[in-house]
PDB file of C-alpha atoms and ligand atoms in Angstrom:
ATOM      1  CA  MET N   1      54.625  63.206 -31.710  1.00 61.00           C
ATOM      2  CA  LYS N   2      54.640  59.603 -33.126  1.00 69.00           C
ATOM      3  CA  GLN N   3      54.696  59.516 -36.992  1.00 86.00           C
ATOM      4  CA  MET N   4      50.625  57.397 -37.394  1.00 95.00           C
ATOM      5  CA  LEU N   5      50.372  55.119 -39.966  1.00 98.00           C
ATOM      6  CA  ASN N   6      46.575  55.054 -41.638  1.00 98.00           C
ATOM      7  CA  ILE N   7      44.802  51.748 -42.634  1.00 98.00           C
ATOM      8  CA  ALA N   8      41.457  51.398 -43.852  1.00 98.00           C
ATOM      9  CA  LEU N   9      40.274  48.462 -44.161  1.00 98.00           C
ATOM     10  CA  PRO N  10      36.739  46.999 -45.791  1.00 97.00           C
ATOM     11  CA  LYS N  11      34.025  46.612 -43.147  1.00 96.00           C
ATOM     12  CA  GLY N  12      32.831  43.195 -42.770  1.00 94.00           C
ATOM     13  CA  ARG N  13      33.877  39.739 -41.999  1.00 94.00           C
ATOM     14  CA  LEU N  14      36.393  39.730 -45.356  1.00 96.00           C
ATOM     15  CA  GLY N  15      38.218  43.099 -43.020  1.00 96.00           C
ATOM     16  CA  GLU N  16      38.526  41.905 -39.610  1.00 96.00           C
ATOM     17  CA  LYS N  17      39.915  38.634 -41.346  1.00 97.00           C
ATOM     18  CA  VAL N  18      42.444  40.898 -42.778  1.00 98.00           C
ATOM     19  CA  TYR N  19      42.469  42.634 -38.775  1.00 97.00           C
ATOM     20  CA  ALA N  20      43.810  39.214 -37.646  1.00 97.00           C
ATOM     21  CA  MET N  21      46.305  38.524 -39.318  1.00 98.00           C
ATOM     22  CA  PHE N  22      47.844  42.712 -39.047  1.00 98.00           C
ATOM     23  CA  GLU N  23      46.986  41.430 -35.144  1.00 97.00           C
ATOM     24  CA  LYS N  24      49.569  38.469 -35.457  1.00 97.00           C
ATOM     25  CA  ALA N  25      52.068  39.747 -38.139  1.00 97.00           C
ATOM     26  CA  GLY N  26      52.770  42.383 -34.289  1.00 97.00           C
ATOM     27  CA  PHE N  27      50.290  45.749 -35.564  1.00 97.00           C
ATOM     28  CA  PRO N  28      47.912  44.515 -32.928  1.00 96.00           C
ATOM     29  CA  CYS N  29      44.880  48.004 -32.420  1.00 96.00           C
ATOM     30  CA  PRO N  30      43.035  46.041 -29.121  1.00 93.00           C
ATOM     31  CA  ALA N  31      40.117  48.725 -29.146  1.00 93.00           C
ATOM     32  CA  ILE N  32      38.859  46.833 -32.397  1.00 93.00           C
ATOM     33  CA  HIS N  33      37.968  44.042 -29.644  1.00 90.00           C
ATOM     34  CA  GLU N  34      35.097  46.684 -28.027  1.00 89.00           C
ATOM     35  CA  ASP N  35      31.279  45.112 -28.748  1.00 80.00           C
ATOM     36  CA  ASN N  36      30.772  49.398 -30.442  1.00 84.00           C
ATOM     37  CA  ARG N  37      30.383  50.788 -34.349  1.00 90.00           C
ATOM     38  CA  LYS N  38      32.860  52.729 -33.778  1.00 92.00           C
ATOM     39  CA  LEU N  39      34.663  52.895 -37.464  1.00 94.00           C
ATOM     40  CA  ILE N  40      38.088  54.044 -36.479  1.00 95.00           C
ATOM     41  CA  PHE N  41      40.900  52.237 -34.085  1.00 96.00           C
ATOM     42  CA  GLU N  42      43.977  53.237 -32.867  1.00 96.00           C
ATOM     43  CA  ASN N  43      47.322  52.305 -31.020  1.00 96.00           C
ATOM     44  CA  GLU N  44      49.120  55.705 -29.780  1.00 95.00           C
ATOM     45  CA  GLU N  45      51.484  53.529 -29.217  1.00 96.00           C
ATOM     46  CA  LEU N  46      52.359  51.760 -31.683  1.00 96.00           C
ATOM     47  CA  GLY N  47      51.449  55.048 -34.406  1.00 97.00           C
ATOM     48  CA  LEU N  48      48.645  52.822 -36.131  1.00 97.00           C
ATOM     49  CA  ARG N  49      45.015  53.482 -37.192  1.00 97.00           C
ATOM     50  CA  PHE N  50      42.472  51.374 -38.421  1.00 97.00           C
ATOM     51  CA  PHE N  51      39.757  52.593 -40.377  1.00 96.00           C
ATOM     52  CA  TRP N  52      36.627  50.409 -41.303  1.00 97.00           C
ATOM     53  CA  ALA N  53      35.480  51.442 -44.986  1.00 97.00           C
ATOM     54  CA  LYS N  54      32.762  50.529 -46.923  1.00 97.00           C
ATOM     55  CA  PRO N  55      34.726  48.337 -49.006  1.00 97.00           C
ATOM     56  CA  SER N  56      34.953  49.615 -52.617  1.00 96.00           C
ATOM     57  CA  ASP N  57      35.925  53.283 -51.239  1.00 98.00           C
ATOM     58  CA  VAL N  58      38.658  51.808 -49.290  1.00 98.00           C
ATOM     59  CA  PRO N  59      41.516  52.722 -52.710  1.00 98.00           C
ATOM     60  CA  ILE N  60      38.937  56.681 -52.210  1.00 98.00           C
ATOM     61  CA  TYR N  61      40.792  56.615 -49.040  1.00 98.00           C
ATOM     62  CA  VAL N  62      44.190  55.764 -50.050  1.00 98.00           C
ATOM     63  CA  GLU N  63      45.086  56.908 -53.293  1.00 98.00           C
ATOM     64  CA  ARG N  64      44.439  60.343 -51.821  1.00 98.00           C
ATOM     65  CA  GLY N  65      46.331  59.014 -48.915  1.00 98.00           C
ATOM     66  CA  VAL N  66      44.852  60.074 -45.997  1.00 98.00           C
ATOM     67  CA  ALA N  67      44.664  55.860 -46.256  1.00 98.00           C
ATOM     68  CA  ASP N  68      48.947  54.708 -45.824  1.00 98.00           C
ATOM     69  CA  ILE N  69      47.815  51.183 -47.155  1.00 98.00           C
ATOM     70  CA  GLY N  70      44.282  49.272 -47.274  1.00 98.00           C
ATOM     71  CA  VAL N  71      42.573  46.201 -48.009  1.00 98.00           C
ATOM     72  CA  ALA N  72      40.440  46.106 -51.746  1.00 98.00           C
ATOM     73  CA  GLY N  73      39.297  43.137 -53.803  1.00 98.00           C
ATOM     74  CA  LYS N  74      40.831  43.304 -56.956  1.00 98.00           C
ATOM     75  CA  ASP N  75      37.272  43.504 -59.172  1.00 98.00           C
ATOM     76  CA  ILE N  76      37.714  47.119 -58.035  1.00 98.00           C
ATOM     77  CA  LEU N  77      40.870  47.667 -58.639  1.00 98.00           C
ATOM     78  CA  LEU N  78      40.239  47.196 -62.223  1.00 98.00           C
ATOM     79  CA  GLU N  79      37.085  48.538 -62.668  1.00 98.00           C
ATOM     80  CA  TYR N  80      38.929  52.069 -60.982  1.00 98.00           C
ATOM     81  CA  ARG N  81      42.185  51.696 -61.883  1.00 98.00           C
ATOM     82  CA  PRO N  82      42.978  53.421 -58.273  1.00 98.00           C
ATOM     83  CA  ASP N  83      46.522  55.325 -58.825  1.00 98.00           C
ATOM     84  CA  VAL N  84      47.739  53.109 -56.205  1.00 98.00           C
ATOM     85  CA  TYR N  85      50.614  50.820 -55.179  1.00 98.00           C
ATOM     86  CA  GLU N  86      49.147  46.690 -55.060  1.00 98.00           C
ATOM     87  CA  LEU N  87      51.258  45.310 -52.556  1.00 98.00           C
ATOM     88  CA  LEU N  88      50.318  41.536 -52.220  1.00 98.00           C
ATOM     89  CA  ASP N  89      48.130  39.173 -52.705  1.00 98.00           C
ATOM     90  CA  LEU N  90      45.800  38.312 -49.698  1.00 98.00           C
ATOM     91  CA  ASP N  91      44.848  35.172 -50.822  1.00 97.00           C
ATOM     92  CA  LEU N  92      41.419  35.617 -48.669  1.00 97.00           C
ATOM     93  CA  GLY N  93      38.287  36.991 -50.930  1.00 96.00           C
ATOM     94  CA  LYS N  94      38.767  34.902 -53.500  1.00 97.00           C
ATOM     95  CA  CYS N  95      35.853  34.398 -55.770  1.00 98.00           C
ATOM     96  CA  ARG N  96      35.632  34.996 -59.560  1.00 98.00           C
ATOM     97  CA  MET N  97      34.543  37.370 -62.078  1.00 98.00           C
ATOM     98  CA  ALA N  98      32.457  35.996 -64.675  1.00 98.00           C
ATOM     99  CA  VAL N  99      29.842  35.634 -67.926  1.00 98.00           C
ATOM    100  CA  ALA N 100      26.502  34.553 -66.454  1.00 98.00           C
ATOM    101  CA  ALA N 101      23.251  33.727 -68.451  1.00 98.00           C
ATOM    102  CA  PRO N 102      19.694  31.911 -68.495  1.00 98.00           C
ATOM    103  CA  LYS N 103      20.005  28.559 -68.899  1.00 95.00           C
ATOM    104  CA  SER N 104      17.987  28.589 -72.484  1.00 94.00           C
ATOM    105  CA  PHE N 105      20.391  31.624 -73.706  1.00 96.00           C
ATOM    106  CA  HIS N 106      22.115  30.955 -76.693  1.00 95.00           C
ATOM    107  CA  ASP N 107      24.575  33.708 -78.157  1.00 93.00           C
ATOM    108  CA  ASP N 108      24.490  35.619 -81.630  1.00 94.00           C
ATOM    109  CA  PRO N 109      27.768  36.780 -82.847  1.00 91.00           C
ATOM    110  CA  ARG N 110      25.524  38.873 -85.214  1.00 93.00           C
ATOM    111  CA  ARG N 111      24.216  40.869 -82.678  1.00 95.00           C
ATOM    112  CA  THR N 112      24.583  43.645 -80.336  1.00 97.00           C
ATOM    113  CA  LEU N 113      24.681  41.935 -76.782  1.00 98.00           C
ATOM    114  CA  ARG N 114      23.571  43.463 -74.048  1.00 98.00           C
ATOM    115  CA  VAL N 115      24.853  42.783 -70.264  1.00 98.00           C
ATOM    116  CA  ALA N 116      24.021  43.817 -67.123  1.00 98.00           C
ATOM    117  CA  THR N 117      26.647  44.695 -64.517  1.00 98.00           C
ATOM    118  CA  LYS N 118      28.328  46.538 -61.650  1.00 98.00           C
ATOM    119  CA  PHE N 119      31.772  46.653 -63.427  1.00 98.00           C
ATOM    120  CA  SER N 120      31.432  48.680 -66.509  1.00 98.00           C
ATOM    121  CA  ARG N 121      35.152  49.076 -67.512  1.00 98.00           C
ATOM    122  CA  ILE N 122      36.133  45.222 -66.429  1.00 98.00           C
ATOM    123  CA  ALA N 123      32.867  44.011 -68.858  1.00 98.00           C
ATOM    124  CA  ALA N 124      34.011  46.752 -71.871  1.00 98.00           C
ATOM    125  CA  ASN N 125      37.632  45.384 -71.889  1.00 98.00           C
ATOM    126  CA  TYR N 126      36.418  41.698 -71.565  1.00 98.00           C
ATOM    127  CA  TYR N 127      34.378  42.121 -75.312  1.00 98.00           C
ATOM    128  CA  ALA N 128      36.818  44.424 -76.310  1.00 98.00           C
ATOM    129  CA  ALA N 129      39.481  41.940 -76.532  1.00 97.00           C
ATOM    130  CA  GLN N 130      36.900  39.488 -78.081  1.00 95.00           C
ATOM    131  CA  GLY N 131      36.577  41.810 -80.968  1.00 95.00           C
ATOM    132  CA  ARG N 132      32.348  41.853 -79.844  1.00 96.00           C
ATOM    133  CA  GLU N 133      29.719  44.508 -79.401  1.00 96.00           C
ATOM    134  CA  ILE N 134      28.431  45.219 -76.911  1.00 98.00           C
ATOM    135  CA  ASP N 135      25.518  47.548 -74.958  1.00 98.00           C
ATOM    136  CA  ILE N 136      26.092  48.020 -71.582  1.00 98.00           C
ATOM    137  CA  ILE N 137      24.010  48.557 -68.960  1.00 98.00           C
ATOM    138  CA  HIS N 138      24.427  49.624 -65.444  1.00 98.00           C
ATOM    139  CA  LEU N 139      23.198  48.580 -62.421  1.00 98.00           C
ATOM    140  CA  ASN N 140      24.437  48.899 -59.040  1.00 97.00           C
ATOM    141  CA  GLY N 141      23.059  45.306 -57.952  1.00 96.00           C
ATOM    142  CA  SER N 142      20.859  42.571 -57.767  1.00 97.00           C
ATOM    143  CA  ILE N 143      22.668  42.206 -61.546  1.00 98.00           C
ATOM    144  CA  GLU N 144      20.867  38.425 -61.743  1.00 97.00           C
ATOM    145  CA  ILE N 145      17.441  39.844 -62.178  1.00 97.00           C
ATOM    146  CA  ALA N 146      18.418  41.913 -65.014  1.00 98.00           C
ATOM    147  CA  PRO N 147      18.623  38.297 -67.747  1.00 98.00           C
ATOM    148  CA  ILE N 148      15.490  36.880 -66.208  1.00 96.00           C
ATOM    149  CA  ILE N 149      13.051  39.719 -66.638  1.00 97.00           C
ATOM    150  CA  GLY N 150      14.355  40.505 -70.272  1.00 97.00           C
ATOM    151  CA  LEU N 151      16.594  44.266 -69.828  1.00 98.00           C
ATOM    152  CA  SER N 152      19.735  41.889 -71.141  1.00 98.00           C
ATOM    153  CA  ASP N 153      21.141  38.627 -72.494  1.00 98.00           C
ATOM    154  CA  VAL N 154      24.128  38.357 -70.022  1.00 98.00           C
ATOM    155  CA  ILE N 155      25.388  39.739 -67.445  1.00 98.00           C
ATOM    156  CA  VAL N 156      28.908  40.112 -65.586  1.00 98.00           C
ATOM    157  CA  ASP N 157      29.117  39.583 -62.036  1.00 98.00           C
ATOM    158  CA  ILE N 158      31.277  38.171 -59.408  1.00 98.00           C
ATOM    159  CA  VAL N 159      30.145  34.865 -58.320  1.00 98.00           C
ATOM    160  CA  GLU N 160      31.891  33.592 -55.481  1.00 97.00           C
ATOM    161  CA  THR N 161      30.057  29.698 -54.256  1.00 97.00           C
ATOM    162  CA  GLY N 162      26.935  30.370 -57.495  1.00 97.00           C
ATOM    163  CA  THR N 163      24.373  30.139 -54.875  1.00 97.00           C
ATOM    164  CA  THR N 164      22.904  32.908 -56.678  1.00 96.00           C
ATOM    165  CA  LEU N 165      23.426  31.896 -59.708  1.00 97.00           C
ATOM    166  CA  LYS N 166      21.069  28.680 -59.927  1.00 97.00           C
ATOM    167  CA  GLU N 167      19.151  29.735 -57.568  1.00 96.00           C
ATOM    168  CA  ASN N 168      18.295  32.626 -59.780  1.00 96.00           C
ATOM    169  CA  ASP N 169      18.280  29.426 -62.713  1.00 96.00           C
ATOM    170  CA  LEU N 170      21.214  31.421 -64.430  1.00 98.00           C
ATOM    171  CA  GLU N 171      24.833  29.361 -65.233  1.00 98.00           C
ATOM    172  CA  VAL N 172      27.998  30.459 -65.866  1.00 98.00           C
ATOM    173  CA  ILE N 173      28.841  30.147 -69.323  1.00 97.00           C
ATOM    174  CA  ALA N 174      33.001  32.492 -68.980  1.00 98.00           C
ATOM    175  CA  THR N 175      35.092  33.880 -66.404  1.00 98.00           C
ATOM    176  CA  VAL N 176      37.026  36.606 -66.336  1.00 98.00           C
ATOM    177  CA  VAL N 177      39.447  37.189 -64.511  1.00 98.00           C
ATOM    178  CA  PRO N 178      39.475  35.338 -60.699  1.00 98.00           C
ATOM    179  CA  ILE N 179      39.303  37.517 -57.727  1.00 98.00           C
ATOM    180  CA  SER N 180      41.169  37.646 -54.552  1.00 98.00           C
ATOM    181  CA  ALA N 181      41.620  41.029 -51.550  1.00 98.00           C
ATOM    182  CA  ARG N 182      44.867  42.339 -52.578  1.00 98.00           C
ATOM    183  CA  LEU N 183      47.146  45.185 -49.714  1.00 98.00           C
ATOM    184  CA  ILE N 184      47.265  48.261 -51.423  1.00 98.00           C
ATOM    185  CA  ALA N 185      49.485  51.621 -50.621  1.00 98.00           C
ATOM    186  CA  ASN N 186      49.302  55.350 -51.540  1.00 98.00           C
ATOM    187  CA  LYS N 187      52.235  55.784 -53.590  1.00 98.00           C
ATOM    188  CA  SER N 188      54.045  58.920 -51.619  1.00 98.00           C
ATOM    189  CA  GLY N 189      52.869  56.820 -47.775  1.00 98.00           C
ATOM    190  CA  TYR N 190      54.712  53.901 -49.504  1.00 98.00           C
ATOM    191  CA  LYS N 191      58.006  55.852 -50.005  1.00 98.00           C
ATOM    192  CA  PHE N 192      57.805  58.481 -46.382  1.00 97.00           C
ATOM    193  CA  LYS N 193      56.694  54.528 -44.137  1.00 98.00           C
ATOM    194  CA  ASN N 194      58.328  52.454 -46.570  1.00 97.00           C
ATOM    195  CA  GLU N 195      60.700  51.038 -43.213  1.00 97.00           C
ATOM    196  CA  THR N 196      56.682  50.069 -41.365  1.00 97.00           C
ATOM    197  CA  ILE N 197      55.014  49.111 -44.157  1.00 98.00           C
ATOM    198  CA  GLU N 198      57.086  46.553 -45.516  1.00 98.00           C
ATOM    199  CA  GLU N 199      57.426  45.063 -41.691  1.00 98.00           C
ATOM    200  CA  ILE N 200      53.275  44.849 -42.694  1.00 98.00           C
ATOM    201  CA  VAL N 201      53.594  43.146 -45.666  1.00 98.00           C
ATOM    202  CA  ARG N 202      56.925  40.524 -43.841  1.00 98.00           C
ATOM    203  CA  GLY N 203      54.307  39.845 -41.470  1.00 98.00           C
ATOM    204  CA  ILE N 204      51.227  38.903 -43.490  1.00 98.00           C
ATOM    205  CA  ALA N 205      53.127  37.375 -46.590  1.00 98.00           C
ATOM    206  CA  ALA N 206      54.980  34.923 -43.584  1.00 98.00           C
ATOM    207  CA  GLN N 207      51.329  34.285 -43.100  1.00 97.00           C
ATOM    208  CA  ILE N 208      50.154  34.005 -45.918  1.00 96.00           C
ATOM    209  CA  ASN N 209      53.411  31.393 -47.427  1.00 95.00           C
ATOM    210  CA  ALA N 210      52.850  29.140 -44.030  1.00 95.00           C
ATOM    211  CA  LYS N 211      49.345  28.420 -45.211  1.00 87.00           C
ATOM    212  CA  SER N 212      49.598  27.065 -48.538  1.00 80.00           C
TER     213      SER N 212
HETATM  214  C1  PRP B   1      28.309  38.996 -55.135  1.00 56.84           C
HETATM  215  C2  PRP B   1      27.513  39.302 -56.326  1.00 56.84           C
HETATM  216  C3  PRP B   1      26.634  37.823 -56.492  1.00 56.84           C
HETATM  217  C4  PRP B   1      26.896  37.155 -55.177  1.00 56.84           C
HETATM  218  C5  PRP B   1      27.693  35.785 -55.778  1.00 56.84           C
HETATM  219  O1  PRP B   1      27.363  41.002 -53.996  1.00 56.84           O
HETATM  220  O2  PRP B   1      26.634  40.087 -56.837  1.00 56.84           O
HETATM  221  O3  PRP B   1      25.394  38.258 -56.084  1.00 56.84           O
HETATM  222  O4  PRP B   1      27.852  38.347 -54.065  1.00 56.84           O
HETATM  223  O5  PRP B   1      27.969  35.307 -53.893  1.00 56.84           O
HETATM  224  P1  PRP B   1      27.306  33.479 -54.969  1.00 56.84           P
HETATM  225  O6  PRP B   1      28.044  33.585 -56.048  1.00 56.84           O
HETATM  226  O7  PRP B   1      28.118  33.282 -53.154  1.00 56.84           O
HETATM  227  O8  PRP B   1      25.953  33.734 -54.433  1.00 56.84           O
HETATM  228  P2  PRP B   1      27.647  41.317 -52.722  1.00 56.84           P
HETATM  229  O9  PRP B   1      26.647  39.959 -52.133  1.00 56.84           O
HETATM  230  O10 PRP B   1      29.199  40.984 -53.051  1.00 56.84           O
HETATM  231  O11 PRP B   1      26.877  41.713 -53.593  1.00 56.84           O
HETATM  232  P3  PRP B   1      26.501  43.624 -53.882  1.00 56.84           P
HETATM  233  O12 PRP B   1      24.683  43.009 -54.104  1.00 56.84           O
HETATM  234  O13 PRP B   1      26.712  44.328 -53.368  1.00 56.84           O
HETATM  235  O14 PRP B   1      26.497  43.217 -55.205  1.00 56.84           O
END
């Protein structure tokens, strides 16, 4: 039996763009185009198995080796620091991690800053580098509400178009780090299936280079 290469892709628009890159690189799985809600698709002939995972879970599958490769946002990689290889910046899903606050916000450096975020480690590292004392309020979503209702002074969150901030009367006061989607690999999978993985990397890198 042919050895399978397991590929974890983030469910949603980004994942579909990424899948198109695999297809163009010569690693297709036609069944994926069928209109159904299945989450796992195989191309037995080529020995490929794709599955759609919740985006923030992709590094878990890859780190534990049930996926040999996968695609995850740099935000997730910085926050959870999975023990995986980062092979390629896919130049997709581009946005930035930023600090945002209400327009009326005036920082008082003598006071502990209350920071609401889903990305506690990223926020902690950012302010530690500045020697700033903060109180992190970890939330799981709708972070923008926090400074409006007085739960926090600022937020650290992902900004893509800026629309969410604008519609909630918040503004970016600093950029923490630019974010984009990355191709990641399980460390032993990368070793044992190196030839196939490198072929995928070359095929996808060629598409990125052709774009820029
Ligand atoms: C992110 C982020 C903002 C929004 C920013 O949320 O938390 O709410 O996108 O995008 P914009 O600048 O284009 O308005 P996401 O939709 O990823 O989901 P979440 O609520 O689970 O964080």
